[in-house]
mmCIF file of C-alpha atoms in Angstrom:
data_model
loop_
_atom_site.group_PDB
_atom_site.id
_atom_site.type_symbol
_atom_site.label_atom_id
_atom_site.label_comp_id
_atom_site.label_asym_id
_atom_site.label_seq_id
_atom_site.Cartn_x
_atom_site.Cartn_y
_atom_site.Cartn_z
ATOM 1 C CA UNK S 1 -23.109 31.599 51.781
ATOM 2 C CA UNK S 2 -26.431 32.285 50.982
ATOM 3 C CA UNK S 3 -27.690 32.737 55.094
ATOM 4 C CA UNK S 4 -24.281 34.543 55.365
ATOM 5 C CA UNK S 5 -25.219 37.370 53.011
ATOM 6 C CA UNK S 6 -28.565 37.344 54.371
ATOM 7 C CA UNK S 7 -27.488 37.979 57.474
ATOM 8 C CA UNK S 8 -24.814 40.531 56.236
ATOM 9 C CA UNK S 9 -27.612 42.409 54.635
ATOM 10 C CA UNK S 10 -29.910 42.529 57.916
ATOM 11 C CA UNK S 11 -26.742 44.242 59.600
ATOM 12 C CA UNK S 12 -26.030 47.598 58.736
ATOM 13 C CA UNK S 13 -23.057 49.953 58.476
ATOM 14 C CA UNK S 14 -22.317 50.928 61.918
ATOM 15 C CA UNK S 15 -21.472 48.919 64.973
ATOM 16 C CA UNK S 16 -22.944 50.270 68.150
ATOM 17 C CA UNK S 17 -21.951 49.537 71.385
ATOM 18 C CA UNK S 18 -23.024 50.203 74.954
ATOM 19 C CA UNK S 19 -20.967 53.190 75.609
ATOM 20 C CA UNK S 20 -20.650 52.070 79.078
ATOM 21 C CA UNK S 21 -18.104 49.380 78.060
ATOM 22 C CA UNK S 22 -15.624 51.940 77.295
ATOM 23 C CA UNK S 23 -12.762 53.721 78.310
ATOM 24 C CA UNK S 24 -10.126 56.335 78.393
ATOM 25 C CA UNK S 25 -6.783 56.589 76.750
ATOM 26 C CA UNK S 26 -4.309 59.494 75.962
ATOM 27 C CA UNK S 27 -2.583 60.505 72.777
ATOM 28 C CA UNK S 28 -0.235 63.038 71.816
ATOM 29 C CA UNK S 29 1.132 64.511 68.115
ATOM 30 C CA UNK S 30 4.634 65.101 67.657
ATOM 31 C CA UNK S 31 6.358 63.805 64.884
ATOM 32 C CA UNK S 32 9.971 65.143 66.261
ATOM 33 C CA UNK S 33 12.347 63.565 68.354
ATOM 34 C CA UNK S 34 10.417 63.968 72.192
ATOM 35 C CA UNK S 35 10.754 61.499 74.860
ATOM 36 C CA UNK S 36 8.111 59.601 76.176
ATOM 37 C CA UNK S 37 5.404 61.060 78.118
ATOM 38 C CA UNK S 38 4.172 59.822 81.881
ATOM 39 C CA UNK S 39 1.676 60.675 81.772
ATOM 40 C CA UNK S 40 -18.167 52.493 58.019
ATOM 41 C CA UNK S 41 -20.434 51.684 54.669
ATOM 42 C CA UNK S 42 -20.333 49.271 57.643
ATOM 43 C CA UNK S 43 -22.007 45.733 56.620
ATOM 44 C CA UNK S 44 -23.256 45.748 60.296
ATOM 45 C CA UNK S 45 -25.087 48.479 61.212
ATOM 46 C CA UNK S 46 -28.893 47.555 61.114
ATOM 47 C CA UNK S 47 -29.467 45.678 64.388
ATOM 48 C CA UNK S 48 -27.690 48.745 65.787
ATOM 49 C CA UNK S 49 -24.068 50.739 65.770
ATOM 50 C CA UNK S 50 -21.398 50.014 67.925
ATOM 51 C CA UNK S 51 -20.728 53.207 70.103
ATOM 52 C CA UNK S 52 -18.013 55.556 69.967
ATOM 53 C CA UNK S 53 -15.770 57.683 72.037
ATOM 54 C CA UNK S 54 -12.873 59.729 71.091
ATOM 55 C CA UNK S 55 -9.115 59.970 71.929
ATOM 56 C CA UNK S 56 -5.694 62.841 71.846
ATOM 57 C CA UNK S 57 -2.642 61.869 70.333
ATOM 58 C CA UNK S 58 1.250 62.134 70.319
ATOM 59 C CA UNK S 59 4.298 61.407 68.209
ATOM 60 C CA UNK S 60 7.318 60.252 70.812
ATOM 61 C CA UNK S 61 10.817 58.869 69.563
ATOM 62 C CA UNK S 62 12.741 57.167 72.286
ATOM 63 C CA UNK S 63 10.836 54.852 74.481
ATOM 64 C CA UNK S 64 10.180 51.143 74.033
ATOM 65 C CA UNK S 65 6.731 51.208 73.087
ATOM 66 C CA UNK S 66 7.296 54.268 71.315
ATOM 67 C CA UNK S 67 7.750 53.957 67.134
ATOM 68 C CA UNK S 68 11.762 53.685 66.434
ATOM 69 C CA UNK S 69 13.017 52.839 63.216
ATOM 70 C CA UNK S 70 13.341 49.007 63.346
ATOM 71 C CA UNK S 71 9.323 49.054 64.548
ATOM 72 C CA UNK S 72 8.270 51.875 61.862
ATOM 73 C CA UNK S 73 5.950 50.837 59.799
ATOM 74 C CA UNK S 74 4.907 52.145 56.306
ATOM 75 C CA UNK S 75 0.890 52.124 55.322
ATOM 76 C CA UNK S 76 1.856 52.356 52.047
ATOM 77 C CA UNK S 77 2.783 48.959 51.890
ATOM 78 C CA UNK S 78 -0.539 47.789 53.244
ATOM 79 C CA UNK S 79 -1.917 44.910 51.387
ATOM 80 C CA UNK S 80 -5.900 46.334 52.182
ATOM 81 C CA UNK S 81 -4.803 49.802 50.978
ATOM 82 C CA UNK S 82 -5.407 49.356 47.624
ATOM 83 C CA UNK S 83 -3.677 51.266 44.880
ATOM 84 C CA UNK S 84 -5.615 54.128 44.623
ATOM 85 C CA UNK S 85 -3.119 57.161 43.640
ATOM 86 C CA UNK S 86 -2.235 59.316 46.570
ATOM 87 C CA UNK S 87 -1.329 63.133 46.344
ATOM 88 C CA UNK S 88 1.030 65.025 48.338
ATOM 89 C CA UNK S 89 -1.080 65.890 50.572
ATOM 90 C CA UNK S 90 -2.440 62.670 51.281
ATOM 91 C CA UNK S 91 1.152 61.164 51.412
ATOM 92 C CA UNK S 92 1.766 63.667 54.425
ATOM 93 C CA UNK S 93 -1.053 62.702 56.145
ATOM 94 C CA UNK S 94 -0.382 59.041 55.874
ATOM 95 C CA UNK S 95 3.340 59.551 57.428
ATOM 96 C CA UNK S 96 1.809 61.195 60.035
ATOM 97 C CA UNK S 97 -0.168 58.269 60.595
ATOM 98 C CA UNK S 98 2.501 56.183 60.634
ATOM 99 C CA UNK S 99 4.550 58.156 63.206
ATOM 100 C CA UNK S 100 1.310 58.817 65.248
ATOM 101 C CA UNK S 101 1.701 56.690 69.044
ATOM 102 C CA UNK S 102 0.591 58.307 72.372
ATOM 103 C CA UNK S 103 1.831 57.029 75.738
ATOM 104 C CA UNK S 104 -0.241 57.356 79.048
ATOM 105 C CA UNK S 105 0.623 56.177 82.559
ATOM 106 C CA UNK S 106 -2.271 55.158 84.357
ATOM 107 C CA UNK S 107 -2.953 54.239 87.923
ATOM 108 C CA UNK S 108 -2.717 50.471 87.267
ATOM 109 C CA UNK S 109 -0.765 50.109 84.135
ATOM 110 C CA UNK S 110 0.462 52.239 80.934
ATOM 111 C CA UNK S 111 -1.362 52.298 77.699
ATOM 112 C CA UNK S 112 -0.509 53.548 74.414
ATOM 113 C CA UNK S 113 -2.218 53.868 71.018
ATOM 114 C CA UNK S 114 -1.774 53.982 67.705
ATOM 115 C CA UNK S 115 -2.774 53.365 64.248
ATOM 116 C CA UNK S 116 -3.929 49.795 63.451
ATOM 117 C CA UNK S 117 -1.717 47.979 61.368
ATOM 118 C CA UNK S 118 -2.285 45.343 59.189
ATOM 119 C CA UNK S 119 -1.420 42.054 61.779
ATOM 120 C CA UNK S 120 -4.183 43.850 64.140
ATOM 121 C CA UNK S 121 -6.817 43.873 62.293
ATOM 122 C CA UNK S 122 -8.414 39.914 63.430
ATOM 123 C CA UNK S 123 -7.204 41.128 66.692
ATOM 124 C CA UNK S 124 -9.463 44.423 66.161
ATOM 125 C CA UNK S 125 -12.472 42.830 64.728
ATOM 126 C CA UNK S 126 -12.575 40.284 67.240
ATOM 127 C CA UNK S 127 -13.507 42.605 69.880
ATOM 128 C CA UNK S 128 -15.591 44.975 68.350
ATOM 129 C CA UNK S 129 -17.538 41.577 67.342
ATOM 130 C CA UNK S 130 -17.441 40.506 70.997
ATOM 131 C CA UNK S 131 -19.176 44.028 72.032
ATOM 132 C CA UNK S 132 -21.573 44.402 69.180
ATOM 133 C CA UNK S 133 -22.816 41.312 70.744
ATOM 134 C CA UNK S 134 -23.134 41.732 74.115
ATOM 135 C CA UNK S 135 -24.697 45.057 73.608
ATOM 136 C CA UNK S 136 -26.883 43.775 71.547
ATOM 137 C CA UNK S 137 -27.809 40.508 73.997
ATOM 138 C CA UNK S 138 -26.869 38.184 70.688
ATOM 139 C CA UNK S 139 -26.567 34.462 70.757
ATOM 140 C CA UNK S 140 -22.697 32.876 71.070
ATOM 141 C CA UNK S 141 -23.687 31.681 67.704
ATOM 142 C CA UNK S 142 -23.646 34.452 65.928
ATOM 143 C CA UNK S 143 -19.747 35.266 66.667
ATOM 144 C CA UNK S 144 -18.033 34.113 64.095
ATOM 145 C CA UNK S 145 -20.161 35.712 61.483
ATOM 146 C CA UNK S 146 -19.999 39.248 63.106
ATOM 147 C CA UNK S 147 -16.107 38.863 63.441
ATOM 148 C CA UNK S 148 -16.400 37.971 59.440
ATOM 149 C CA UNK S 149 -18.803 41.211 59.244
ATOM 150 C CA UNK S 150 -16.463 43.603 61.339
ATOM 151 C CA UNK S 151 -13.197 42.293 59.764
ATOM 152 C CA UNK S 152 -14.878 42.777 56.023
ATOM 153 C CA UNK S 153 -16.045 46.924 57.464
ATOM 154 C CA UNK S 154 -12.162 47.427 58.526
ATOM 155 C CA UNK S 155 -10.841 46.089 55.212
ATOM 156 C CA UNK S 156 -13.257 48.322 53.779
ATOM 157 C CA UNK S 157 -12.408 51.717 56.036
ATOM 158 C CA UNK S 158 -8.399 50.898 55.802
ATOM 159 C CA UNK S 159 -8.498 51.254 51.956
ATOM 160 C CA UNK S 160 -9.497 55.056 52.804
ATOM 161 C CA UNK S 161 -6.431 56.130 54.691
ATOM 162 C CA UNK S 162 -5.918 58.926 55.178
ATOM 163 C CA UNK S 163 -9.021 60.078 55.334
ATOM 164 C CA UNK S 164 -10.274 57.899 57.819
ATOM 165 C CA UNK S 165 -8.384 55.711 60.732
ATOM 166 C CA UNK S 166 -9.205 53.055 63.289
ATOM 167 C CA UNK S 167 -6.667 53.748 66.538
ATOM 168 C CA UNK S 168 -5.818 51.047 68.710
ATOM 169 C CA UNK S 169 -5.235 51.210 71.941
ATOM 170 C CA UNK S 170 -2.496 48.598 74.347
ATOM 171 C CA UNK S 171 -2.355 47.989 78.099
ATOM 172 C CA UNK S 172 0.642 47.116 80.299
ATOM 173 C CA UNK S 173 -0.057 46.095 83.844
ATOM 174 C CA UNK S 174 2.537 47.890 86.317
ATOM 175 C CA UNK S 175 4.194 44.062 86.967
ATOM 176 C CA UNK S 176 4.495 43.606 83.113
ATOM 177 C CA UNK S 177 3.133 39.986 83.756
ATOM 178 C CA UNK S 178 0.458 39.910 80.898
ATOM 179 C CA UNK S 179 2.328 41.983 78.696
ATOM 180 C CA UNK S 180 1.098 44.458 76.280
ATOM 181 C CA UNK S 181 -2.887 43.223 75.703
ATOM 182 C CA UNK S 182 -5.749 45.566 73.543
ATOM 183 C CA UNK S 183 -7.377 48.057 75.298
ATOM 184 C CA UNK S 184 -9.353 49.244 72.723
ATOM 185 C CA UNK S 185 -10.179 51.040 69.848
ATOM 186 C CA UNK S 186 -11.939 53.836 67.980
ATOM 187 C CA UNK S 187 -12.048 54.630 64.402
ATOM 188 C CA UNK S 188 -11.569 58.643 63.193
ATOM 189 C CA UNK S 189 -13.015 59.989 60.439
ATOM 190 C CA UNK S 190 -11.700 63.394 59.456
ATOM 191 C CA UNK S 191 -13.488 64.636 55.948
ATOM 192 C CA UNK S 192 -15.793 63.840 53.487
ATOM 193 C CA UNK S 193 -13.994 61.019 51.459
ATOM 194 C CA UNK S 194 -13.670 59.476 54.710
ATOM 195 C CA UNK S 195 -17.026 59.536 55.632
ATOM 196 C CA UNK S 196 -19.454 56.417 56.004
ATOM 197 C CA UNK S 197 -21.612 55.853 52.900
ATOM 198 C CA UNK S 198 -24.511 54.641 54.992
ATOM 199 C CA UNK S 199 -24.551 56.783 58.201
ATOM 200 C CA UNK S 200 -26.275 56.521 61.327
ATOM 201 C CA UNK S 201 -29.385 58.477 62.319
ATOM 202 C CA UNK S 202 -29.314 61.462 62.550
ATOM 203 C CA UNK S 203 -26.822 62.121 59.824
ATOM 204 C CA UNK S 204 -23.773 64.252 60.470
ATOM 205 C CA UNK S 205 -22.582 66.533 57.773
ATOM 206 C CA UNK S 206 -20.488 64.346 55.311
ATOM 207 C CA UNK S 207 -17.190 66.812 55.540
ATOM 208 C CA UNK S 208 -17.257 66.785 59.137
ATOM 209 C CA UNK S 209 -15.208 65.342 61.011
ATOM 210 C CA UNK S 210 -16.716 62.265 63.116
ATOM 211 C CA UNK S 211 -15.812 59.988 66.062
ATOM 212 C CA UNK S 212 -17.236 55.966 66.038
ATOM 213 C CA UNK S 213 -16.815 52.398 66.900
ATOM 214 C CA UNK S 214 -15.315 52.539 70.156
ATOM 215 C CA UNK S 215 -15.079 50.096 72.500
ATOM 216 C CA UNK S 216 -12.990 49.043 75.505
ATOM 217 C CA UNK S 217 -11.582 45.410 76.705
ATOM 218 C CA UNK S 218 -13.996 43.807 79.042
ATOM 219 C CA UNK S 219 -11.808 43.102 81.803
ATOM 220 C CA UNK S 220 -10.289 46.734 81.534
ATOM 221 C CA UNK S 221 -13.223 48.831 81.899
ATOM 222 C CA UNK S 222 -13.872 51.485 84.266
ATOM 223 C CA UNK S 223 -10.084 52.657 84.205
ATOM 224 C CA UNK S 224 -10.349 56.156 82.501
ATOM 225 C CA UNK S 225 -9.661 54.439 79.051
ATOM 226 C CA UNK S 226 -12.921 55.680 77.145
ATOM 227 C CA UNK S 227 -12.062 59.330 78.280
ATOM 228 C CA UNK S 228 -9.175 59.337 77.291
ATOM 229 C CA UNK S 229 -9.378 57.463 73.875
ATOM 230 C CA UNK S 230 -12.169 60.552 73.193
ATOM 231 C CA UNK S 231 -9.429 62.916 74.202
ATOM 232 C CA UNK S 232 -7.029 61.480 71.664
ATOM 233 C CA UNK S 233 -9.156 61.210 68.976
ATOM 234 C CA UNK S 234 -9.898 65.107 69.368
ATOM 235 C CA UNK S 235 -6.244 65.701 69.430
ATOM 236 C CA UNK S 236 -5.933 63.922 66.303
ATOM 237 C CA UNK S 237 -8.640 65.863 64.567
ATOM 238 C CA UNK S 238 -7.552 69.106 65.667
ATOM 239 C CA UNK S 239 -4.126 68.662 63.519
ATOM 240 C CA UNK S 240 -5.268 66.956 60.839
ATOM 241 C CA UNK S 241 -8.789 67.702 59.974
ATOM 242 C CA UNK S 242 -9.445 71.325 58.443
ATOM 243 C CA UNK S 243 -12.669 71.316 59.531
ATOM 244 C CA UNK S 244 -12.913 71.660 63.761
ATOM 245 C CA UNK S 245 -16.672 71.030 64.423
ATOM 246 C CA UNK S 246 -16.418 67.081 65.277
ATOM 247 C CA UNK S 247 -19.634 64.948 65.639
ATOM 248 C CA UNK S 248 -20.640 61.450 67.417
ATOM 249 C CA UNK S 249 -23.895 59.785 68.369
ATOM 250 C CA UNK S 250 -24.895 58.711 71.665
ATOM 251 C CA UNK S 251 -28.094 56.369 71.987
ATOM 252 C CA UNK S 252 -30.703 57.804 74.533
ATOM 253 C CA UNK S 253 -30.523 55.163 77.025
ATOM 254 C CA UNK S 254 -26.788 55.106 77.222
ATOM 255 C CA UNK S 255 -26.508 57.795 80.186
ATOM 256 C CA UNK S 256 -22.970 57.355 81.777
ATOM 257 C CA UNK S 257 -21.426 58.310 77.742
ATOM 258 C CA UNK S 258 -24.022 60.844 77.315
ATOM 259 C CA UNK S 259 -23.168 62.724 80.615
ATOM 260 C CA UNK S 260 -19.134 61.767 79.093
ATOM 261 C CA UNK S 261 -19.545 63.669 76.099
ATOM 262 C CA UNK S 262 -21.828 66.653 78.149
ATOM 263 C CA UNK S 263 -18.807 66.796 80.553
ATOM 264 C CA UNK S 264 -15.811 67.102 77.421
ATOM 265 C CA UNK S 265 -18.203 69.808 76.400
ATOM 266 C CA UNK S 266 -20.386 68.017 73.502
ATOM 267 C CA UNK S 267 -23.976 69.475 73.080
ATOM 268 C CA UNK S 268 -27.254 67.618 71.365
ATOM 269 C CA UNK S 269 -27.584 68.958 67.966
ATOM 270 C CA UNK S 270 -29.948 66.694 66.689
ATOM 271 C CA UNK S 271 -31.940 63.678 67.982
ATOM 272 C CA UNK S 272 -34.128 60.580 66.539
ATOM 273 C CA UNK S 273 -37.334 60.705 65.801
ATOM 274 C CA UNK S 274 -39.501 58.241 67.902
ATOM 275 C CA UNK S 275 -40.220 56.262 64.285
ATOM 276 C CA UNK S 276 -36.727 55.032 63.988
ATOM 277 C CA UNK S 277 -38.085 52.317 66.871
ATOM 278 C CA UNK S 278 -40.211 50.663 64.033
ATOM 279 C CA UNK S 279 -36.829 49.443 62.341
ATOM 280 C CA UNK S 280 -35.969 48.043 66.105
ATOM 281 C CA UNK S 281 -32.918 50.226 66.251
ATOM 282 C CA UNK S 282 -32.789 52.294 69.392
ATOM 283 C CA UNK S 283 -33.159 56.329 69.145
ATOM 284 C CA UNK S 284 -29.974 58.030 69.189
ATOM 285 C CA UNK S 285 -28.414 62.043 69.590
ATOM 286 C CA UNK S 286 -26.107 63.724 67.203
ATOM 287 C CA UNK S 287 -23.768 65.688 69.234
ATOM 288 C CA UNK S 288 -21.473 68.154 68.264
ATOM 289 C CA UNK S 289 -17.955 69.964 69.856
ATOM 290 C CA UNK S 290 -16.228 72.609 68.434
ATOM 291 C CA UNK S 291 -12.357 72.157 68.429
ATOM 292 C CA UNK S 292 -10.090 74.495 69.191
ATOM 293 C CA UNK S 293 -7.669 75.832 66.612
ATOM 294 C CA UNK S 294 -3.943 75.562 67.389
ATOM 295 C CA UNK S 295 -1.316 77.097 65.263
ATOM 296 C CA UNK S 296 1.387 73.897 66.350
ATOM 297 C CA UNK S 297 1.844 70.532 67.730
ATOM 298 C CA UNK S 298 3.081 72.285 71.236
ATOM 299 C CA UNK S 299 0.526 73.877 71.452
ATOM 300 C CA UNK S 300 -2.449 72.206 71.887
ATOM 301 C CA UNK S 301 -0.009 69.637 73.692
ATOM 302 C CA UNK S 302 0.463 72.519 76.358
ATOM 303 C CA UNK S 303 -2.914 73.283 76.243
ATOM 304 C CA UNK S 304 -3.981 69.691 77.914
ATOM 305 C CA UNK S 305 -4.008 70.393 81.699
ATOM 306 C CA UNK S 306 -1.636 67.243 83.521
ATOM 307 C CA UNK S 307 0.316 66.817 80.112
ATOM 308 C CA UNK S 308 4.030 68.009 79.799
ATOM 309 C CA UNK S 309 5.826 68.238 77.067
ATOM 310 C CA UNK S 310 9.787 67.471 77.448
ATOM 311 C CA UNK S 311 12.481 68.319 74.647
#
């Protein structure tokens, strides 16, 4: 136990991975009746944060991956949530998250995302261990500690719901052989109690919203999903955080994410100081993207050039 916390404490709060593994998935909000569309105080963050991306989200009723009412699930029965007292407000927010599932057809498969749910969360941690790893060139020996590291950080982040969320992402090939596998994920942060007590350099402003931990399925890379999982996430922010100036870090040397996040229209606001190499972590930007405002669901559904909303 003893080498365990030792190593626990030489990992810090935010995993970050080599943007390059990612992908991109596609979300979309609508908690009505709509049919399916085609279309981290982190205990290991020192040795360096796993990257993020983003995603867009939706809320359809009557397909088979979509939520019906023998799959729904209710957060507030989540054994990690804890029994901190939730108001009104944060009760609406959570069945939002509960209803929250996006469907995308891709060239190769379909993919959907959602809200992790309790059963996931091994599932989740095991493959943000595996790419905290191989970003980081770690020994095979270190695995089962940073899935241990990675589970403890999402036990940690689910007991803030609503105020924070990891999405999960799930792949179908076109022949349906494999069946639905993970994709991915990416965790959302969306205000100030959901915020990360020990932040990456350079520090975002606590009440703003904030996009992290992303990563993508080895063997599914290089199929949009990243994109598309930053889309989502934005989507999901725009309706549910009040404040619409979202940030993310991207480390320096990670250019195919950086020109990502240039491209969905993020700018540098902010970038590490060539000291942070002395505590071996790699120099990073803060980028920010204002989101636009919409006054509905529809809205910034119809707003999403290729996406069509049916009712």
């Amino acid at each position: 136990m003893a080498a365990a916390a030792a190593a626990a404490a030489a990992l810090s709060p935010f995993l970050y991975l080599d943007p390059n593994q990612r992908q991109h998935f596609h979300i979309h909000l609508n908690p009505t009746n709509t049919p399916p569309f085609l279309s981290s105080r982190n205990p290991l963050l020192s040795l360096q944060r796993l990257h993020q991306c983003n995603c867009r989200c939706s809320f359809p009723s009557s397909s088979p991956n979509s939520v019906t009412p023998s799959q729904y699930y209710s957060f507030l029965d989540d054994p990690f949530r804890g029994s901190r007292f939730l108001s009104n407000e944060e009760l609406e927010k959570l069945k939002a998250l509960e209803s929250f599932v996006y469907l995308q057809e891709l060239e190769s498969g379909s993919l959907w995302v959602r809200v992790m749910r309790n059963e996931e969360m091994d599932l989740t941690a095991g493959l943000l261990a595996e790419s905290f790893a191989e970003s980081m060139l770690m020994p095979l020996g270190y695995g089962a500690l940073l899935r241990f590291l990675v589970k403890q950080y999402l036990i940690e982040r689910r007991a803030v719901m609503p105020h924070a969320v990891t999405l999960v992402g799930f792949y179908r090939d076109k022949g349906g052989e494999k069946g639905n596998e993970l994709a991915g994920t990416v965790e959302v942060c969306f205000d100030k109690r959901g915020a990360n007590a020990s932040p990456p350099t350079p520090i975002p402003p606590k009440n703003s919203p904030y996009i992290c931990n992303m990563t993508v399925t080895k063997q599914l890379r290089r199929r949009g999903i990243g994109w598309h999982l930053l889309k989502a996430s934005e989507e999901l922010l725009s309706q549910m955080a009040s404040t619409k100036e979202v940030y993310l870090h991207c480390r320096m040397i990670d250019e195919a994410p950086f020109n990502m996040y240039i491209k969905a229209g993020y700018n540098v606001v902010q970038t590490d100081s060539v000291l942070i190499l002395l505590t071996l972590q790699r120099r990073k930007h803060l980028m920010c993207k204002k989101l636009p405002v919409y006054n509905s669901l529809y809205e910034s559904d119809m707003s999403e050039s290729g996406v069509e909303l049916l009712s």
